[in-house]
Amino acid sequence: MLVLGVESSCDETGVALYDSVHGLLSHALYSQIAMHNAYGGVVPELASRDHIRRILPLTRQVLSESGRTLADLDGIAYTQGPGLAGALLVGAGMARALAYALGIPAVGVHHLEGHMLSPLISDTPPEFPFVALLVSGGHTQLMLVSGVGRYTLLGETLDDAAGEAFDKTAQLLGLGYPGGPALSKLAATGDASRFKLPRPMLNSGDFDFSFSGLKTAVLTLVRKAGLSQAADIAAAFQAAAVAVLVSKSLAACAHSGANRLVVAGGVGANTHLRERLTREAAARGISVFYPRLEFCTDNGAMIAYAGAQRLAYAHNDLTFAVKPRWELATLDAV
Ligand code: KG4
Ligand code: ZN
């Protein structure tokens, strides 16, 4: 089955072609980060307009790169939510109209399901069950995954997401938007032991997180130490956030008896998180699976892949709605 995947939930337009026999054939991405950077964050209306500009050229690109035509498609998957309503509607409208014109099914995919299954686009995918640490710009969740659509929420953030904490801390340090990658780069040049920041909820005995207090602690530290100490502050922040993510992920594995851990979402690209998690997990006999670096952040490949899993079971219903808010644990099992 050849599936076109379309991602347009936020500030990246991603399109990809996934074949259930031959795997990922091609993918293309246009990032709007430079455009939103001038405003310090995503401007929803500008995001929607830019998705409109990019979505068809990217679709033509992935088809021509893989030597396929629209007539070869068996189905189309698009991000149905969660995300920005206008941005979601661009992908959903394009995918639904194209599928209708071609007489093939279309399926709406949960953005976080796409992230969570993205490590499966690999020659050595993890088997079910596994624990998934989802760390994106808007979500931080620990899930027990026993199959496609079989998700049990173990814990989540009570306030800011991990990515949001990286972004807000980066902003406090004058690093622009989105700050995660820049903060991580700066942290690599700093001394993480110079300043001690709190590790919120480290010993709370559950799998929930809280990152807003950490952000406030950074603000206090920046006022006290000054921006000349930015590298050491970035390193201290990263060490604190990563310590909590690693500890809770390993505790969730122990709690659920899983010896496989999947890390997905933008913060999964963080080198310090990857190094520490892989080391500490190995010491406990747990294997960690990451998506390819380029598939940690938003992309069309993860939507095409998740869509291919779901399309086999989809009813070709011509109506559609986007879901700007959507709980991952409420999905149907396939
Ligand atoms: O998954 P994603 O692309 O978008 C959402 O679905 O939200 O995640 C974006 C988030 C941003 O907060 C960004 O700062 C963060 O992932 N991020 C990182 C790194 N690369 C991206 N955070 C820490 N270290 C990184 N290397
Ligand atoms: Zn995402």
mmCIF file of C-alpha atoms and ligand atoms in Angstrom:
data_model
loop_
_atom_site.group_PDB
_atom_site.id
_atom_site.type_symbol
_atom_site.label_atom_id
_atom_site.label_comp_id
_atom_site.label_asym_id
_atom_site.label_seq_id
_atom_site.Cartn_x
_atom_site.Cartn_y
_atom_site.Cartn_z
ATOM 1 C CA MET A 1 0.000 0.000 0.000
ATOM 2 C CA LEU A 2 1.443 3.372 -1.059
ATOM 3 C CA VAL A 3 0.480 6.188 1.311
ATOM 4 C CA LEU A 4 1.022 9.929 0.976
ATOM 5 C CA GLY A 5 1.485 11.540 4.414
ATOM 6 C CA VAL A 6 0.838 15.227 5.046
ATOM 7 C CA GLU A 7 1.827 17.112 8.228
ATOM 8 C CA SER A 8 0.718 20.722 8.769
ATOM 9 C CA SER A 9 -0.155 21.005 12.470
ATOM 10 C CA CYS A 10 2.232 23.796 13.398
ATOM 11 C CA ASP A 11 5.207 25.485 11.746
ATOM 12 C CA GLU A 12 6.505 22.763 9.442
ATOM 13 C CA THR A 13 4.967 21.464 6.228
ATOM 14 C CA GLY A 14 5.989 17.836 5.819
ATOM 15 C CA VAL A 15 5.050 15.459 3.004
ATOM 16 C CA ALA A 16 6.215 11.859 2.543
ATOM 17 C CA LEU A 17 5.535 8.660 0.640
ATOM 18 C CA TYR A 18 5.486 5.421 2.618
ATOM 19 C CA ASP A 19 5.081 2.008 1.054
ATOM 20 C CA SER A 20 4.020 -0.825 3.351
ATOM 21 C CA VAL A 21 6.295 -3.240 1.475
ATOM 22 C CA HIS A 22 9.285 -1.088 0.495
ATOM 23 C CA GLY A 23 9.248 1.333 3.466
ATOM 24 C CA LEU A 24 9.816 5.074 3.257
ATOM 25 C CA LEU A 25 10.303 6.128 -0.379
ATOM 26 C CA SER A 26 10.791 9.882 -0.013
ATOM 27 C CA HIS A 27 10.045 12.794 2.264
ATOM 28 C CA ALA A 28 10.267 16.566 2.055
ATOM 29 C CA LEU A 29 9.976 19.301 4.643
ATOM 30 C CA TYR A 30 9.626 23.049 4.663
ATOM 31 C CA SER A 31 10.278 24.720 8.010
ATOM 32 C CA GLN A 32 8.693 28.120 8.739
ATOM 33 C CA ILE A 33 11.009 28.736 11.691
ATOM 34 C CA ALA A 34 12.831 31.671 10.058
ATOM 35 C CA MET A 35 9.500 33.403 9.356
ATOM 36 C CA HIS A 36 8.175 33.018 12.931
ATOM 37 C CA ASN A 37 11.529 33.797 14.540
ATOM 38 C CA ALA A 38 10.934 37.512 13.937
ATOM 39 C CA TYR A 39 7.861 37.311 16.226
ATOM 40 C CA GLY A 40 9.406 35.144 18.976
ATOM 41 C CA GLY A 41 6.882 32.356 18.399
ATOM 42 C CA VAL A 42 4.466 30.829 15.903
ATOM 43 C CA VAL A 43 1.916 33.246 14.363
ATOM 44 C CA PRO A 44 -1.012 30.925 13.502
ATOM 45 C CA GLU A 45 -2.404 32.892 10.542
ATOM 46 C CA LEU A 46 1.030 33.194 8.917
ATOM 47 C CA ALA A 47 1.574 29.469 9.492
ATOM 48 C CA SER A 48 -1.685 28.570 7.688
ATOM 49 C CA ARG A 49 -0.897 30.807 4.714
ATOM 50 C CA ASP A 50 2.574 29.341 4.365
ATOM 51 C CA HIS A 51 1.291 25.750 4.511
ATOM 52 C CA ILE A 52 -0.973 26.669 1.560
ATOM 53 C CA ARG A 53 2.073 27.873 -0.401
ATOM 54 C CA ARG A 54 4.221 24.790 0.311
ATOM 55 C CA ILE A 55 1.926 21.810 0.403
ATOM 56 C CA LEU A 56 1.433 21.129 -3.313
ATOM 57 C CA PRO A 57 5.046 21.783 -4.401
ATOM 58 C CA LEU A 58 6.250 19.410 -1.648
ATOM 59 C CA THR A 59 3.744 16.783 -2.793
ATOM 60 C CA ARG A 60 5.000 17.060 -6.391
ATOM 61 C CA GLN A 61 8.564 16.821 -5.085
ATOM 62 C CA VAL A 62 8.092 13.561 -3.131
ATOM 63 C CA LEU A 63 6.238 11.978 -6.063
ATOM 64 C CA SER A 64 8.880 12.913 -8.619
ATOM 65 C CA GLU A 65 11.783 11.939 -6.303
ATOM 66 C CA SER A 66 10.376 8.441 -5.967
ATOM 67 C CA GLY A 67 9.297 8.143 -9.602
ATOM 68 C CA ARG A 68 5.614 7.779 -8.657
ATOM 69 C CA THR A 69 2.479 9.597 -9.771
ATOM 70 C CA LEU A 70 -0.784 10.433 -8.034
ATOM 71 C CA ALA A 71 -2.340 7.439 -9.787
ATOM 72 C CA ASP A 72 -0.012 5.121 -7.809
ATOM 73 C CA LEU A 73 -1.377 6.253 -4.423
ATOM 74 C CA ASP A 74 -3.541 3.857 -2.410
ATOM 75 C CA GLY A 75 -4.366 6.280 0.397
ATOM 76 C CA ILE A 76 -3.621 9.644 1.966
ATOM 77 C CA ALA A 77 -2.896 10.326 5.641
ATOM 78 C CA TYR A 78 -2.953 13.789 7.177
ATOM 79 C CA THR A 79 -2.497 15.206 10.662
ATOM 80 C CA GLN A 80 -5.981 15.699 12.084
ATOM 81 C CA GLY A 81 -4.813 17.141 15.431
ATOM 82 C CA PRO A 82 -3.768 18.276 17.931
ATOM 83 C CA GLY A 83 -2.386 21.536 16.564
ATOM 84 C CA LEU A 84 -3.365 24.933 15.183
ATOM 85 C CA ALA A 85 -6.866 24.731 13.681
ATOM 86 C CA GLY A 86 -6.123 26.801 10.551
ATOM 87 C CA ALA A 87 -2.863 25.001 9.891
ATOM 88 C CA LEU A 88 -4.507 21.591 10.355
ATOM 89 C CA LEU A 89 -7.288 22.567 7.943
ATOM 90 C CA VAL A 90 -4.789 23.221 5.146
ATOM 91 C CA GLY A 91 -3.438 19.666 5.286
ATOM 92 C CA ALA A 92 -6.822 18.078 5.989
ATOM 93 C CA GLY A 93 -8.559 19.988 3.162
ATOM 94 C CA MET A 94 -5.826 19.177 0.646
ATOM 95 C CA ALA A 95 -5.622 15.504 1.656
ATOM 96 C CA ARG A 96 -9.383 14.973 1.667
ATOM 97 C CA ALA A 97 -9.928 16.752 -1.672
ATOM 98 C CA LEU A 98 -7.096 14.861 -3.353
ATOM 99 C CA ALA A 99 -8.293 11.519 -1.973
ATOM 100 C CA TYR A 100 -11.832 12.232 -3.171
ATOM 101 C CA ALA A 101 -10.601 13.185 -6.652
ATOM 102 C CA LEU A 102 -8.475 10.034 -6.861
ATOM 103 C CA GLY A 103 -11.188 7.789 -5.410
ATOM 104 C CA ILE A 104 -8.924 6.538 -2.620
ATOM 105 C CA PRO A 105 -9.342 6.621 1.191
ATOM 106 C CA ALA A 106 -8.005 9.373 3.436
ATOM 107 C CA VAL A 107 -7.327 9.003 7.142
ATOM 108 C CA GLY A 108 -6.768 11.593 9.872
ATOM 109 C CA VAL A 109 -3.759 10.800 12.083
ATOM 110 C CA HIS A 110 -3.068 11.898 15.655
ATOM 111 C CA HIS A 111 0.113 13.991 15.551
ATOM 112 C CA LEU A 112 1.520 12.385 18.707
ATOM 113 C CA GLU A 113 0.773 8.896 17.433
ATOM 114 C CA GLY A 114 2.899 9.861 14.436
ATOM 115 C CA HIS A 115 5.751 10.931 16.741
ATOM 116 C CA MET A 116 5.370 7.863 18.937
ATOM 117 C CA LEU A 117 5.468 5.380 16.060
ATOM 118 C CA SER A 118 8.276 7.226 14.207
ATOM 119 C CA PRO A 119 11.047 4.956 15.630
ATOM 120 C CA LEU A 120 9.272 2.104 13.829
ATOM 121 C CA ILE A 121 10.335 3.605 10.462
ATOM 122 C CA SER A 122 13.579 1.715 10.758
ATOM 123 C CA ASP A 123 15.284 -1.500 9.713
ATOM 124 C CA THR A 124 15.384 -2.544 13.367
ATOM 125 C CA PRO A 125 12.071 -1.345 14.834
ATOM 126 C CA PRO A 126 11.155 -2.042 18.470
ATOM 127 C CA GLU A 127 8.586 -4.750 19.111
ATOM 128 C CA PHE A 128 5.474 -4.064 21.185
ATOM 129 C CA PRO A 129 5.053 -3.534 24.081
ATOM 130 C CA PHE A 130 7.251 -0.555 24.872
ATOM 131 C CA VAL A 131 7.179 2.557 26.993
ATOM 132 C CA ALA A 132 7.200 5.794 24.986
ATOM 133 C CA LEU A 133 8.572 9.080 26.251
ATOM 134 C CA LEU A 134 6.883 11.752 24.159
ATOM 135 C CA VAL A 135 8.728 15.036 24.437
ATOM 136 C CA SER A 136 7.533 17.609 21.926
ATOM 137 C CA GLY A 137 7.023 21.355 22.048
ATOM 138 C CA GLY A 138 3.484 20.995 23.381
ATOM 139 C CA HIS A 139 3.435 17.623 25.165
ATOM 140 C CA THR A 140 5.397 15.592 27.681
ATOM 141 C CA GLN A 141 3.891 12.181 28.290
ATOM 142 C CA LEU A 142 4.891 8.670 29.280
ATOM 143 C CA MET A 143 2.769 6.040 27.524
ATOM 144 C CA LEU A 144 2.628 2.280 27.655
ATOM 145 C CA VAL A 145 2.258 1.168 24.027
ATOM 146 C CA SER A 146 1.054 -2.404 23.489
ATOM 147 C CA GLY A 147 0.098 -2.009 19.808
ATOM 148 C CA VAL A 148 -1.069 0.587 17.284
ATOM 149 C CA GLY A 149 -3.846 2.491 19.060
ATOM 150 C CA ARG A 150 -3.311 0.580 22.324
ATOM 151 C CA TYR A 151 -2.005 3.367 24.500
ATOM 152 C CA THR A 152 -2.162 3.717 28.282
ATOM 153 C CA LEU A 153 -1.165 7.066 29.723
ATOM 154 C CA LEU A 154 1.272 6.544 32.610
ATOM 155 C CA GLY A 155 1.992 10.193 33.354
ATOM 156 C CA GLU A 156 2.294 13.645 31.822
ATOM 157 C CA THR A 157 3.315 17.195 32.568
ATOM 158 C CA LEU A 158 1.100 19.136 34.924
ATOM 159 C CA ASP A 159 2.130 22.461 33.357
ATOM 160 C CA ASP A 160 4.779 23.275 30.697
ATOM 161 C CA ALA A 161 5.995 20.657 28.225
ATOM 162 C CA ALA A 162 9.711 19.813 28.187
ATOM 163 C CA GLY A 163 10.161 21.453 24.768
ATOM 164 C CA GLU A 164 8.317 24.539 25.997
ATOM 165 C CA ALA A 165 10.706 24.727 28.989
ATOM 166 C CA PHE A 166 13.699 24.514 26.610
ATOM 167 C CA ASP A 167 12.138 27.222 24.419
ATOM 168 C CA LYS A 168 11.282 29.560 27.327
ATOM 169 C CA THR A 169 14.695 29.112 28.934
ATOM 170 C CA ALA A 170 16.346 29.784 25.579
ATOM 171 C CA GLN A 171 14.293 32.957 25.279
ATOM 172 C CA LEU A 172 15.440 34.085 28.748
ATOM 173 C CA LEU A 173 19.020 33.526 27.559
ATOM 174 C CA GLY A 174 18.391 35.519 24.366
ATOM 175 C CA LEU A 175 18.685 32.536 22.020
ATOM 176 C CA GLY A 176 15.629 33.133 19.796
ATOM 177 C CA TYR A 177 12.836 30.761 18.767
ATOM 178 C CA PRO A 178 12.589 27.798 18.939
ATOM 179 C CA GLY A 179 15.382 27.656 21.440
ATOM 180 C CA GLY A 180 15.836 23.927 22.109
ATOM 181 C CA PRO A 181 18.607 23.247 19.578
ATOM 182 C CA ALA A 182 20.431 26.548 20.326
ATOM 183 C CA LEU A 183 20.190 25.986 24.076
ATOM 184 C CA SER A 184 21.545 22.474 23.737
ATOM 185 C CA LYS A 185 24.482 23.757 21.648
ATOM 186 C CA LEU A 186 25.284 26.459 24.215
ATOM 187 C CA ALA A 187 24.934 23.979 27.101
ATOM 188 C CA ALA A 188 27.622 21.795 25.534
ATOM 189 C CA THR A 189 30.115 24.635 26.127
ATOM 190 C CA GLY A 190 29.038 25.242 29.740
ATOM 191 C CA ASP A 191 29.724 23.721 33.165
ATOM 192 C CA ALA A 192 26.579 21.956 34.404
ATOM 193 C CA SER A 193 27.848 21.697 37.985
ATOM 194 C CA ARG A 194 28.406 25.406 38.547
ATOM 195 C CA PHE A 195 24.758 26.247 39.256
ATOM 196 C CA LYS A 196 22.316 23.825 40.848
ATOM 197 C CA LEU A 197 18.736 24.032 39.616
ATOM 198 C CA PRO A 198 15.750 22.117 41.044
ATOM 199 C CA ARG A 199 14.701 18.749 39.591
ATOM 200 C CA PRO A 200 10.918 19.160 39.868
ATOM 201 C CA MET A 201 8.892 16.125 40.943
ATOM 202 C CA LEU A 202 11.935 13.852 40.726
ATOM 203 C CA ASN A 203 10.806 11.938 43.800
ATOM 204 C CA SER A 204 7.041 12.360 43.453
ATOM 205 C CA GLY A 205 6.586 8.599 43.119
ATOM 206 C CA ASP A 206 4.459 8.918 39.967
ATOM 207 C CA PHE A 207 5.152 9.496 36.272
ATOM 208 C CA ASP A 208 4.029 13.112 36.099
ATOM 209 C CA PHE A 209 6.262 16.073 35.322
ATOM 210 C CA SER A 210 6.343 19.794 36.068
ATOM 211 C CA PHE A 211 8.639 22.202 34.277
ATOM 212 C CA SER A 212 7.258 25.660 35.027
ATOM 213 C CA GLY A 213 9.084 25.917 38.387
ATOM 214 C CA LEU A 214 12.365 25.110 36.662
ATOM 215 C CA LYS A 215 11.774 27.931 34.208
ATOM 216 C CA THR A 216 11.126 30.344 37.104
ATOM 217 C CA ALA A 217 14.328 29.141 38.825
ATOM 218 C CA VAL A 218 16.232 29.931 35.607
ATOM 219 C CA LEU A 219 14.707 33.411 35.548
ATOM 220 C CA THR A 220 15.889 34.034 39.128
ATOM 221 C CA LEU A 221 19.344 32.686 38.275
ATOM 222 C CA VAL A 222 19.645 34.858 35.143
ATOM 223 C CA ARG A 223 18.789 37.938 37.221
ATOM 224 C CA LYS A 224 21.403 36.991 39.833
ATOM 225 C CA ALA A 225 24.251 35.683 37.689
ATOM 226 C CA GLY A 226 23.684 37.694 34.489
ATOM 227 C CA LEU A 227 23.708 36.707 30.848
ATOM 228 C CA SER A 228 27.510 36.500 30.771
ATOM 229 C CA GLN A 229 27.039 33.143 32.530
ATOM 230 C CA ALA A 230 24.543 31.937 29.894
ATOM 231 C CA ALA A 231 26.494 28.787 28.933
ATOM 232 C CA ASP A 232 26.691 27.518 32.527
ATOM 233 C CA ILE A 233 23.023 28.378 33.125
ATOM 234 C CA ALA A 234 22.008 26.536 29.920
ATOM 235 C CA ALA A 235 24.041 23.499 31.009
ATOM 236 C CA ALA A 236 22.463 23.536 34.490
ATOM 237 C CA PHE A 237 18.951 23.788 33.016
ATOM 238 C CA GLN A 238 19.564 20.986 30.540
ATOM 239 C CA ALA A 239 21.043 18.739 33.250
ATOM 240 C CA ALA A 240 18.005 19.307 35.502
ATOM 241 C CA ALA A 241 15.402 18.713 32.768
ATOM 242 C CA VAL A 242 17.199 15.642 31.414
ATOM 243 C CA ALA A 243 17.686 14.155 34.913
ATOM 244 C CA VAL A 244 13.914 14.195 35.490
ATOM 245 C CA LEU A 245 13.071 12.837 32.007
ATOM 246 C CA VAL A 246 15.580 9.979 32.368
ATOM 247 C CA SER A 247 14.601 9.041 35.909
ATOM 248 C CA LYS A 248 10.846 8.996 35.224
ATOM 249 C CA SER A 249 11.235 7.093 31.938
ATOM 250 C CA LEU A 250 13.267 4.344 33.588
ATOM 251 C CA ALA A 251 10.828 4.185 36.521
ATOM 252 C CA ALA A 252 7.948 3.829 34.033
ATOM 253 C CA CYS A 253 9.757 0.907 32.371
ATOM 254 C CA ALA A 254 10.316 -0.770 35.751
ATOM 255 C CA HIS A 255 6.668 -0.180 36.729
ATOM 256 C CA SER A 256 5.277 -1.697 33.518
ATOM 257 C CA GLY A 257 7.885 -4.441 33.123
ATOM 258 C CA ALA A 258 8.913 -3.131 29.676
ATOM 259 C CA ASN A 259 12.521 -3.529 28.577
ATOM 260 C CA ARG A 260 12.085 -1.318 25.519
ATOM 261 C CA LEU A 261 11.842 2.465 25.634
ATOM 262 C CA VAL A 262 10.984 4.679 22.675
ATOM 263 C CA VAL A 263 11.800 8.392 22.712
ATOM 264 C CA ALA A 264 9.920 10.637 20.299
ATOM 265 C CA GLY A 265 9.270 14.326 19.666
ATOM 266 C CA GLY A 266 11.581 17.299 19.183
ATOM 267 C CA VAL A 267 13.386 17.084 22.549
ATOM 268 C CA GLY A 268 14.327 13.525 21.578
ATOM 269 C CA ALA A 269 16.930 15.168 19.322
ATOM 270 C CA ASN A 270 18.766 16.419 22.420
ATOM 271 C CA THR A 271 22.233 14.880 22.555
ATOM 272 C CA HIS A 272 22.591 15.035 26.346
ATOM 273 C CA LEU A 273 19.217 13.278 26.803
ATOM 274 C CA ARG A 274 20.178 10.584 24.292
ATOM 275 C CA GLU A 275 23.576 9.924 25.857
ATOM 276 C CA ARG A 276 22.364 9.806 29.433
ATOM 277 C CA LEU A 277 19.247 7.783 28.701
ATOM 278 C CA THR A 278 21.056 5.217 26.581
ATOM 279 C CA ARG A 279 23.743 4.765 29.260
ATOM 280 C CA GLU A 280 21.401 4.494 32.247
ATOM 281 C CA ALA A 281 18.894 2.312 30.396
ATOM 282 C CA ALA A 282 21.622 -0.112 29.286
ATOM 283 C CA ALA A 283 22.689 -0.509 32.907
ATOM 284 C CA ARG A 284 19.128 -1.741 33.626
ATOM 285 C CA GLY A 285 18.858 -4.015 30.594
ATOM 286 C CA ILE A 286 16.552 -1.608 28.732
ATOM 287 C CA SER A 287 17.024 -0.880 25.010
ATOM 288 C CA VAL A 288 16.250 2.651 23.854
ATOM 289 C CA PHE A 289 14.900 3.373 20.372
ATOM 290 C CA TYR A 290 15.012 6.814 18.771
ATOM 291 C CA PRO A 291 13.628 8.001 15.467
ATOM 292 C CA ARG A 292 16.148 9.146 12.861
ATOM 293 C CA LEU A 293 17.294 12.608 13.960
ATOM 294 C CA GLU A 294 15.375 14.324 11.142
ATOM 295 C CA PHE A 295 12.167 12.544 12.269
ATOM 296 C CA CYS A 296 12.397 13.731 15.901
ATOM 297 C CA THR A 297 10.843 17.051 14.962
ATOM 298 C CA ASP A 298 7.688 17.384 12.855
ATOM 299 C CA ASN A 299 7.719 15.600 9.513
ATOM 300 C CA GLY A 300 5.466 13.934 6.946
ATOM 301 C CA ALA A 301 7.128 10.498 7.209
ATOM 302 C CA MET A 302 5.677 9.767 10.646
ATOM 303 C CA ILE A 303 2.181 10.697 9.436
ATOM 304 C CA ALA A 304 2.516 8.537 6.303
ATOM 305 C CA TYR A 305 3.723 5.616 8.463
ATOM 306 C CA ALA A 306 0.992 5.899 11.120
ATOM 307 C CA GLY A 307 -1.568 6.444 8.339
ATOM 308 C CA ALA A 308 -0.453 3.261 6.579
ATOM 309 C CA GLN A 309 -1.087 1.319 9.814
ATOM 310 C CA ARG A 310 -4.558 2.786 10.119
ATOM 311 C CA LEU A 311 -5.663 2.927 6.473
ATOM 312 C CA ALA A 312 -6.093 -0.817 6.255
ATOM 313 C CA TYR A 313 -8.952 -0.401 8.728
ATOM 314 C CA ALA A 314 -10.331 2.993 7.660
ATOM 315 C CA HIS A 315 -13.865 3.495 6.387
ATOM 316 C CA ASN A 316 -13.901 5.801 3.395
ATOM 317 C CA ASP A 317 -16.121 8.381 5.071
ATOM 318 C CA LEU A 318 -16.209 11.636 3.066
ATOM 319 C CA THR A 319 -16.798 13.911 6.052
ATOM 320 C CA PHE A 320 -13.949 15.201 8.159
ATOM 321 C CA ALA A 321 -13.164 17.468 11.079
ATOM 322 C CA VAL A 322 -9.877 18.587 12.599
ATOM 323 C CA LYS A 323 -9.243 18.177 16.328
ATOM 324 C CA PRO A 324 -7.138 21.028 17.729
ATOM 325 C CA ARG A 325 -7.327 19.241 21.130
ATOM 326 C CA TRP A 326 -7.169 15.445 21.164
ATOM 327 C CA GLU A 327 -6.193 12.992 23.921
ATOM 328 C CA LEU A 328 -3.853 10.276 22.657
ATOM 329 C CA ALA A 329 -5.192 7.635 25.063
ATOM 330 C CA THR A 330 -8.682 7.875 23.468
ATOM 331 C CA LEU A 331 -7.626 6.444 20.071
ATOM 332 C CA ASP A 332 -9.214 3.210 18.764
ATOM 333 C CA ALA A 333 -7.008 0.162 18.601
ATOM 334 C CA VAL A 334 -6.489 -1.252 15.096
HETATM 335 O O1 KG4 B 1 7.956 17.554 18.109
HETATM 336 P P1 KG4 B 1 8.246 18.964 17.713
HETATM 337 O O2 KG4 B 1 8.962 19.212 16.431
HETATM 338 O O3 KG4 B 1 6.964 19.818 17.628
HETATM 339 C C1 KG4 B 1 5.815 19.629 18.373
HETATM 340 O O4 KG4 B 1 5.043 18.705 18.026
HETATM 341 O O5 KG4 B 1 5.684 20.372 19.355
HETATM 342 O O6 KG4 B 1 9.075 19.572 18.948
HETATM 343 C C2 KG4 B 1 9.547 20.866 18.931
HETATM 344 C C3 KG4 B 1 10.249 21.104 20.254
HETATM 345 C C4 KG4 B 1 10.637 22.558 20.460
HETATM 346 O O7 KG4 B 1 10.244 22.920 21.765
HETATM 347 C C5 KG4 B 1 12.150 22.530 20.314
HETATM 348 O O8 KG4 B 1 12.806 23.536 21.049
HETATM 349 C C6 KG4 B 1 12.477 21.171 20.858
HETATM 350 O O9 KG4 B 1 11.451 20.344 20.342
HETATM 351 N N1 KG4 B 1 13.796 20.699 20.397
HETATM 352 C C7 KG4 B 1 14.843 20.462 21.230
HETATM 353 C C8 KG4 B 1 15.924 20.064 20.395
HETATM 354 N N2 KG4 B 1 15.505 20.061 19.102
HETATM 355 C C9 KG4 B 1 14.186 20.443 19.116
HETATM 356 N N3 KG4 B 1 14.945 20.570 22.557
HETATM 357 C C10 KG4 B 1 16.133 20.260 23.110
HETATM 358 N N4 KG4 B 1 17.218 19.885 22.409
HETATM 359 C C11 KG4 B 1 17.169 19.769 21.065
HETATM 360 N N5 KG4 B 1 18.245 19.385 20.375
HETATM 361 ZN ZN ZN B 2 5.356 17.425 16.795
#
